[in-house]
Tab-separated table of C-alpha atoms in Angstrom:
chain	number	residue	atom	x	y	z
A	1	MET	CA	0.278	-0.133	-0.175
A	2	ALA	CA	1.062	3.684	-1.357
A	3	ARG	CA	2.364	5.487	1.208
A	4	ALA	CA	-0.070	8.902	1.772
A	5	LEU	CA	0.039	11.979	3.842
A	6	ILE	CA	-3.195	13.544	3.922
A	7	ASN	CA	-3.773	17.774	5.067
A	8	VAL	CA	-7.157	18.932	6.541
A	9	PRO	CA	-7.722	20.728	9.093
A	10	ALA	CA	-9.539	18.616	12.153
A	11	HIS	CA	-12.174	21.765	12.894
A	12	ALA	CA	-14.219	23.880	10.734
A	13	LYS	CA	-16.571	26.814	11.136
A	14	LYS	CA	-19.899	26.128	9.133
A	15	GLY	CA	-19.005	27.723	5.744
A	16	ASP	CA	-15.218	28.090	6.119
A	17	ILE	CA	-12.911	27.959	2.714
A	18	ILE	CA	-10.998	25.107	3.885
A	19	GLU	CA	-7.604	23.404	2.459
A	20	ILE	CA	-7.052	20.143	1.803
A	21	LYS	CA	-3.951	18.615	0.879
A	22	ALA	CA	-2.536	14.876	-0.285
A	23	LEU	CA	0.100	14.099	-1.117
A	24	ILE	CA	1.658	10.024	-1.901
A	25	SER	CA	4.398	8.257	-3.042
A	26	HIS	CA	4.475	6.973	-6.705
A	27	PRO	CA	6.512	6.767	-9.449
A	28	MET	CA	4.708	7.983	-11.513
A	29	GLU	CA	6.962	6.797	-14.749
A	30	SER	CA	6.167	8.284	-17.680
A	31	GLY	CA	7.258	5.741	-20.284
A	32	TYR	CA	9.149	8.282	-22.245
A	33	ARG	CA	12.001	6.997	-20.619
A	34	VAL	CA	14.666	4.255	-21.305
A	35	GLY	CA	15.921	1.849	-18.999
A	36	MET	CA	19.672	0.871	-18.514
A	37	ASN	CA	18.952	-2.439	-20.540
A	38	GLY	CA	18.513	-0.623	-23.632
A	39	THR	CA	14.376	-0.982	-23.406
A	40	ILE	CA	11.522	1.627	-22.703
A	41	ILE	CA	11.024	1.538	-18.839
A	42	PRO	CA	6.513	0.780	-19.076
A	43	ARG	CA	4.246	3.153	-18.669
A	44	ASP	CA	3.515	3.374	-14.197
A	45	ILE	CA	1.259	6.247	-13.223
A	46	ILE	CA	-1.592	7.811	-11.945
A	47	HIS	CA	-4.642	8.375	-14.251
A	48	VAL	CA	-7.387	9.547	-11.770
A	49	PHE	CA	-7.650	11.430	-8.266
A	50	THR	CA	-10.902	12.597	-6.893
A	51	CYS	CA	-12.100	13.171	-3.535
A	52	ASP	CA	-15.869	12.697	-1.638
A	53	TYR	CA	-17.361	14.860	0.367
A	54	ASN	CA	-19.459	12.814	3.143
A	55	GLY	CA	-19.850	10.411	-0.538
A	56	VAL	CA	-20.704	13.563	-2.908
A	57	GLU	CA	-17.738	13.911	-4.827
A	58	ILE	CA	-16.169	17.453	-4.868
A	59	PHE	CA	-12.033	16.927	-6.967
A	60	ARG	CA	-10.941	15.546	-9.325
A	61	ALA	CA	-7.852	15.800	-11.314
A	62	ASP	CA	-6.843	13.696	-14.181
A	63	PHE	CA	-3.038	12.954	-14.393
A	64	SER	CA	-0.381	12.660	-17.199
A	65	GLN	CA	3.252	12.150	-18.038
A	66	ALA	CA	3.844	15.058	-16.772
A	67	VAL	CA	3.005	15.078	-13.103
A	68	ALA	CA	6.331	14.415	-11.221
A	69	ALA	CA	7.007	11.416	-8.752
A	70	ASN	CA	4.508	11.539	-5.237
A	71	PRO	CA	2.375	14.030	-6.811
A	72	PHE	CA	0.698	16.098	-4.452
A	73	MET	CA	-2.252	17.870	-5.021
A	74	SER	CA	-3.518	20.610	-2.527
A	75	PHE	CA	-7.219	22.382	-3.453
A	76	HIS	CA	-9.780	24.086	-1.039
A	77	THR	CA	-13.876	23.211	0.085
A	78	ILE	CA	-16.435	25.094	1.669
A	79	ALA	CA	-16.759	23.183	6.007
A	80	THR	CA	-21.055	22.503	5.059
A	81	GLU	CA	-21.026	19.466	6.942
A	82	SER	CA	-19.105	16.915	9.743
A	83	GLY	CA	-18.495	13.958	8.316
A	84	LYS	CA	-16.062	12.053	5.998
A	85	LEU	CA	-13.366	13.267	3.404
A	86	VAL	CA	-12.352	10.208	1.725
A	87	PHE	CA	-9.210	10.827	-1.272
A	88	ARG	CA	-8.896	8.365	-4.305
A	89	TRP	CA	-6.186	7.833	-6.679
A	90	SER	CA	-6.062	4.972	-9.381
A	91	GLY	CA	-4.236	4.010	-11.987
A	92	ASP	CA	-1.551	1.245	-14.313
A	93	LYS	CA	-0.830	-2.198	-13.184
A	94	ASP	CA	-4.020	-1.836	-10.493
A	95	PHE	CA	-3.020	1.318	-8.460
A	96	GLU	CA	-5.418	1.877	-6.244
A	97	ALA	CA	-4.734	3.947	-3.300
A	98	THR	CA	-8.061	5.029	-0.783
A	99	GLU	CA	-7.213	7.539	2.344
A	100	THR	CA	-10.281	9.118	4.816
A	101	ALA	CA	-10.151	12.024	6.938
A	102	GLU	CA	-12.562	13.235	9.475
A	103	ILE	CA	-13.489	16.840	9.680
A	104	ILE	CA	-15.785	18.118	12.263
A	105	VAL	CA	-17.790	21.359	11.324
A	106	GLU	CA	-19.902	23.608	13.976
B	1	MET	CA	49.583	54.033	-10.707
B	2	THR	CA	53.308	53.191	-10.592
B	3	GLY	CA	54.712	50.351	-11.454
B	4	ARG	CA	55.096	48.525	-8.625
B	5	VAL	CA	51.400	49.072	-7.962
B	6	PHE	CA	50.051	47.339	-10.989
B	7	ILE	CA	52.165	43.904	-11.291
B	8	ALA	CA	50.887	44.171	-7.359
B	9	ALA	CA	47.560	44.589	-8.472
B	10	VAL	CA	48.044	41.945	-11.694
B	11	LEU	CA	49.862	39.299	-9.833
B	12	ALA	CA	46.818	40.165	-7.004
B	13	ALA	CA	44.269	39.309	-9.458
B	14	LEU	CA	45.732	35.960	-11.090
B	15	LEU	CA	46.311	34.830	-6.963
B	16	ALA	CA	42.778	35.440	-6.405
B	17	PRO	CA	41.354	32.133	-6.989
B	18	ALA	CA	43.879	29.795	-5.234
B	19	LEU	CA	43.367	32.181	-2.792
B	20	ALA	CA	39.650	31.333	-2.483
B	21	ASP	CA	38.567	32.018	1.225
B	22	GLU	CA	36.397	30.482	3.563
B	23	ILE	CA	32.598	32.305	4.133
B	24	PRO	CA	33.625	34.827	6.973
B	25	ARG	CA	31.049	32.336	9.561
B	26	ALA	CA	28.550	35.558	9.581
B	27	GLN	CA	27.298	35.081	6.146
B	28	ARG	CA	27.286	31.118	6.087
B	29	ARG	CA	23.742	30.613	4.711
B	30	SER	CA	21.522	27.935	4.403
B	31	GLY	CA	20.346	26.763	0.742
B	32	TYR	CA	16.383	27.642	2.620
B	33	ASP	CA	17.447	31.209	2.547
B	34	ALA	CA	17.557	31.158	-1.396
B	35	MET	CA	14.283	28.558	-1.645
B	36	SER	CA	10.761	30.318	-2.506
B	37	PRO	CA	8.173	30.477	-0.325
B	38	GLN	CA	6.261	27.343	-1.759
B	39	THR	CA	9.517	25.748	-1.536
B	40	ARG	CA	10.461	26.535	1.887
B	41	ALA	CA	6.683	26.003	3.500
B	42	MET	CA	6.825	22.428	1.602
B	43	GLN	CA	10.286	21.732	3.738
B	44	ASP	CA	8.567	23.238	6.897
B	45	ASN	CA	5.211	21.427	7.105
B	46	GLU	CA	6.040	17.703	7.816
B	47	SER	CA	2.189	16.332	5.815
B	48	GLU	CA	3.317	18.380	2.774
B	49	ASN	CA	7.325	17.406	2.772
B	50	PRO	CA	7.206	14.356	0.452
B	51	ALA	CA	10.129	13.322	2.442
B	52	THR	CA	7.766	12.969	5.607
B	53	LEU	CA	7.066	9.364	3.186
B	54	TRP	CA	10.803	8.000	3.853
B	55	VAL	CA	10.980	9.309	7.463
B	56	LEU	CA	7.794	6.799	7.210
B	57	ASP	CA	9.339	4.189	6.189
B	58	GLY	CA	12.723	4.721	7.949
B	59	GLU	CA	11.076	4.720	11.313
B	60	ALA	CA	8.794	0.795	10.295
B	61	SER	CA	12.420	-0.556	10.273
B	62	TRP	CA	13.861	0.940	12.942
B	63	ARG	CA	11.214	-1.098	14.945
B	64	LYS	CA	11.662	-4.483	12.777
B	65	PRO	CA	13.783	-6.876	13.383
B	66	GLU	CA	16.185	-8.243	11.059
B	67	GLY	CA	19.038	-9.784	9.723
B	68	GLU	CA	19.886	-13.634	12.081
B	69	ALA	CA	20.168	-11.958	15.010
B	70	ASN	CA	17.137	-11.024	14.806
B	71	LYS	CA	17.401	-7.988	16.336
B	72	SER	CA	15.506	-3.984	15.508
B	73	CYS	CA	17.878	-0.980	16.107
B	74	ALA	CA	15.223	-0.322	18.395
B	75	ASP	CA	16.141	-2.816	20.608
B	76	CYS	CA	19.429	-1.503	21.577
B	77	HIS	CA	18.785	2.060	20.371
B	78	GLY	CA	15.656	1.815	22.858
B	79	ASP	CA	12.818	5.521	21.181
B	80	ALA	CA	14.571	6.660	18.476
B	81	SER	CA	14.984	9.846	20.019
B	82	SER	CA	17.692	8.225	21.537
B	83	MET	CA	19.080	9.217	17.852
B	84	LYS	CA	18.474	13.126	18.472
B	85	GLY	CA	21.901	15.158	17.121
B	86	VAL	CA	23.382	12.672	16.236
B	87	ALA	CA	22.794	13.581	12.339
B	88	ALA	CA	25.024	17.021	13.590
B	89	ARG	CA	27.695	14.992	14.186
B	90	TYR	CA	28.790	12.498	11.237
B	91	PRO	CA	30.810	12.498	9.687
B	92	ARG	CA	32.435	10.465	13.239
B	93	PHE	CA	35.606	9.145	13.219
B	94	ASP	CA	35.180	5.846	14.735
B	95	ALA	CA	39.336	5.291	16.689
B	96	ALA	CA	38.272	1.814	16.328
B	97	ARG	CA	38.052	1.523	12.778
B	98	GLY	CA	41.199	4.332	12.095
B	99	LYS	CA	38.522	6.097	9.904
B	100	PRO	CA	35.894	8.272	9.427
B	101	VAL	CA	32.413	6.902	9.308
B	102	ASP	CA	29.229	9.073	7.681
B	103	ILE	CA	26.090	8.131	8.885
B	104	GLU	CA	24.797	5.929	6.135
B	105	GLN	CA	27.941	4.026	6.939
B	106	GLN	CA	26.908	3.798	10.836
B	107	ILE	CA	23.960	1.794	10.248
B	108	ASN	CA	25.446	-0.391	7.678
B	109	ILE	CA	28.233	-1.336	10.152
B	110	CYS	CA	25.095	-1.615	12.653
B	111	ARG	CA	23.479	-3.874	10.469
B	112	VAL	CA	26.350	-6.386	9.741
B	113	GLU	CA	27.899	-6.008	13.401
B	114	ARG	CA	24.705	-6.021	15.828
B	115	GLN	CA	22.169	-7.614	13.818
B	116	LYS	CA	23.782	-10.152	11.305
B	117	ALA	CA	22.037	-8.533	8.857
B	118	THR	CA	23.283	-7.477	4.908
B	119	PRO	CA	24.183	-4.327	4.036
B	120	PHE	CA	21.563	-1.640	2.359
B	121	ALA	CA	23.185	-0.142	-1.501
B	122	TYR	CA	24.173	3.174	-1.423
B	123	GLU	CA	20.472	5.115	-2.061
B	124	SER	CA	19.045	2.437	-1.891
B	125	HIS	CA	15.469	3.318	-0.671
B	126	GLU	CA	15.606	1.473	2.933
B	127	LEU	CA	19.090	3.176	4.177
B	128	LEU	CA	17.696	6.845	2.979
B	129	ALA	CA	14.249	5.669	5.200
B	130	MET	CA	16.661	4.702	7.384
B	131	THR	CA	19.271	8.174	7.450
B	132	ALA	CA	15.670	10.366	7.168
B	133	PHE	CA	14.801	9.073	10.256
B	134	VAL	CA	17.909	9.120	12.277
B	135	ALA	CA	18.932	13.133	10.605
B	136	ARG	CA	14.805	13.881	11.210
B	137	GLN	CA	15.926	13.465	15.485
B	138	SER	CA	18.378	16.457	15.348
B	139	ARG	CA	16.118	18.814	12.872
B	140	GLY	CA	16.677	21.997	14.818
B	141	MET	CA	19.804	21.671	15.854
B	142	PRO	CA	23.777	23.522	15.240
B	143	ILE	CA	26.238	20.980	13.662
B	144	LEU	CA	28.407	20.342	16.103
B	145	PRO	CA	31.933	18.625	13.162
B	146	ASP	CA	33.859	15.705	15.630
B	147	LYS	CA	36.754	17.586	16.694
B	148	ALA	CA	38.349	14.168	17.707
B	149	ALA	CA	42.574	13.940	16.881
B	150	GLY	CA	41.895	11.236	14.081
B	151	ALA	CA	38.954	13.639	12.680
B	152	ALA	CA	41.302	17.128	11.704
B	153	LYS	CA	43.503	15.380	8.823
B	154	THR	CA	40.199	14.115	7.424
B	155	VAL	CA	39.168	17.247	7.532
B	156	ALA	CA	42.318	18.869	5.956
B	157	GLU	CA	42.195	15.745	3.407
B	158	GLY	CA	38.570	17.116	2.813
B	159	GLN	CA	38.763	20.852	2.257
B	160	ARG	CA	42.184	19.775	0.124
B	161	LEU	CA	39.757	17.991	-2.306
B	162	PHE	CA	37.007	21.204	-1.710
B	163	THR	CA	39.608	23.749	-3.151
B	164	GLN	CA	41.404	21.852	-5.911
B	165	ARG	CA	39.914	22.392	-9.683
B	166	ARG	CA	39.148	18.993	-11.100
B	167	GLY	CA	37.594	17.616	-14.316
B	168	GLN	CA	37.067	19.179	-17.887
B	169	LEU	CA	35.800	22.336	-16.481
B	170	ASP	CA	39.218	22.874	-14.381
B	171	LEU	CA	37.168	23.836	-11.406
B	172	SER	CA	37.249	23.189	-7.708
B	173	CYS	CA	34.425	22.707	-5.615
B	174	ALA	CA	35.134	26.341	-3.631
B	175	GLN	CA	35.550	28.343	-6.759
B	176	CYS	CA	31.598	27.904	-7.288
B	177	HIS	CA	30.529	27.014	-3.355
B	178	ASP	CA	32.834	29.888	-1.651
B	179	ASP	CA	33.833	31.914	-3.935
B	180	ASN	CA	30.045	32.889	-5.310
B	181	TRP	CA	27.669	31.739	-3.872
B	182	GLY	CA	24.206	33.995	-4.147
B	183	ARG	CA	25.214	34.655	-8.157
B	184	SER	CA	23.232	33.031	-10.883
B	185	LEU	CA	24.584	29.678	-12.707
B	186	GLY	CA	22.680	29.388	-15.649
B	187	GLY	CA	19.192	30.464	-14.129
B	188	ALA	CA	19.805	29.626	-11.153
B	189	SER	CA	21.584	30.229	-8.148
B	190	ILE	CA	25.069	28.782	-6.679
B	191	PRO	CA	24.185	28.294	-2.739
B	192	GLN	CA	26.912	27.899	-0.910
B	193	GLY	CA	26.545	24.326	-0.628
B	194	GLN	CA	25.902	23.084	2.795
B	195	PRO	CA	25.570	19.776	4.101
B	196	ASN	CA	22.377	20.996	6.559
B	197	GLY	CA	19.450	18.692	4.748
B	198	TYR	CA	20.348	15.971	4.386
B	199	PRO	CA	19.247	13.425	3.064
B	200	LEU	CA	16.597	15.348	1.094
B	201	TYR	CA	13.917	15.516	-1.310
B	202	ARG	CA	15.843	17.734	-4.245
B	203	LEU	CA	12.824	18.170	-6.241
B	204	GLU	CA	14.870	17.349	-9.464
B	205	TRP	CA	14.799	14.782	-8.177
B	206	GLN	CA	12.124	13.296	-7.647
B	207	SER	CA	13.291	11.362	-4.800
B	208	VAL	CA	15.112	11.875	-1.184
B	209	GLY	CA	19.541	12.064	-2.238
B	210	SER	CA	22.398	11.715	-0.004
B	211	MET	CA	25.178	14.110	0.482
B	212	ARG	CA	27.289	11.189	-1.407
B	213	ARG	CA	24.160	11.370	-4.301
B	214	ARG	CA	25.354	15.424	-4.546
B	215	LEU	CA	28.471	14.970	-4.223
B	216	ARG	CA	28.278	13.135	-7.222
B	217	ASN	CA	26.127	15.094	-9.102
B	218	CYS	CA	28.480	18.197	-9.058
B	219	LEU	CA	31.552	15.954	-9.682
B	220	SER	CA	29.540	14.889	-12.880
B	221	GLY	CA	28.801	18.626	-13.257
B	222	MET	CA	32.152	19.489	-13.349
B	223	ARG	CA	32.797	16.852	-15.788
B	224	ALA	CA	35.065	15.077	-13.236
B	225	GLU	CA	35.818	11.506	-12.758
B	226	LEU	CA	33.371	10.475	-10.902
B	227	TRP	CA	34.970	8.881	-7.748
B	228	PRO	CA	33.854	5.018	-7.508
B	229	VAL	CA	30.275	5.172	-4.472
B	230	ASP	CA	32.085	4.047	-1.671
B	231	ALA	CA	35.135	6.343	-2.520
B	232	PRO	CA	36.536	7.813	1.304
B	233	GLU	CA	36.955	10.941	-0.979
B	234	TYR	CA	33.031	11.630	-0.088
B	235	VAL	CA	33.569	11.540	3.501
B	236	ALA	CA	36.367	13.683	3.755
B	237	LEU	CA	34.960	15.836	1.697
B	238	GLU	CA	31.649	15.672	3.672
B	239	MET	CA	33.705	15.814	6.964
B	240	TYR	CA	35.098	19.165	5.496
B	241	LEU	CA	31.785	20.604	4.477
B	242	MET	CA	30.294	19.744	8.304
B	243	ALA	CA	33.684	20.995	9.753
B	244	ARG	CA	32.972	24.484	7.618
B	245	ALA	CA	28.799	24.685	8.594
B	246	GLU	CA	29.655	24.245	11.761
B	247	GLY	CA	26.903	25.855	14.418
B	248	LEU	CA	24.085	25.893	11.279
B	249	ARG	CA	20.709	24.090	12.030
B	250	MET	CA	19.554	20.950	10.903
B	251	GLU	CA	16.641	21.106	8.215
B	252	SER	CA	17.029	17.469	7.379
B	253	PRO	CA	14.729	16.183	5.410
B	254	ALA	CA	14.953	19.383	3.272
B	255	VAL	CA	13.691	20.410	0.501
B	256	ARG	CA	15.506	21.856	-2.290
B	257	PRO	CA	14.602	22.623	-5.920
């Protein structure tokens, strides 16, 4: 399982704009590089990253070969209710990773 | 201008590169100072610093029993807080071995002698993770170079290598990092070459790398022949750089562009 670092404020006031950050360990191998033995290193990238807030998708990003290794995403949303944020990454070689974070909205 | 003064001036100009001075203590700067606010924030905040991924892996292997002895690092050293300040003191002169040892080598000495396990390869993920985890414990502490009798010889050797011209470009380390730090080279600013953040996450590498990797990077940039990866020259240079950086705060694991 890939390691991920999630940064979501633990508490927020209703209506606040909050910043969410998510970093995951992934090689993001472009598929264009040539290895030591002269053969192409097969592509191994993340294709889709999504963030659900209490079951509703609030953010989605499509990654390409141009994205660096260990991709770091930062985005904003409005704190509406207490609950769970679910982060999902999926990509080549059946790569799947899920992380969750709790937020309390007062 | 009288003839004598003119000759003195010309001589001074000719001799200047050979007489490169070390950076005065008050002007020593971490590479951090020249970074963008975004890169600084990435280093300062653990949940944004990609090197944290390595630190977490190092933490996991700190507690994992290894080798024939089936011992973990924690079995001897206890909590990781015992490593506080260690990275700020390495490389150190190892009296028993009669040679200086850097932190990566010390980790492998422990693996071979205490855990009876195979040593990690240089620049392997396992070694970088363990080094990052150990060095993390010294974050914020001032660099305390080894002042033992045996260390002085290696520091002097490191200084000799630092000031010696080499490679097809006929450059010494000092010509960039002592004489021209803060100026530009091909659009990038020249840092002082301070060792206070290693191992560090370099955005260009998209990975954590060791001081040794950085030195090899510089050597190939000077179009000089690389020393073998286990050559004592790297340890000598590391040791000189730590002596040169005495008192700078450790930032490991740092982030650099």
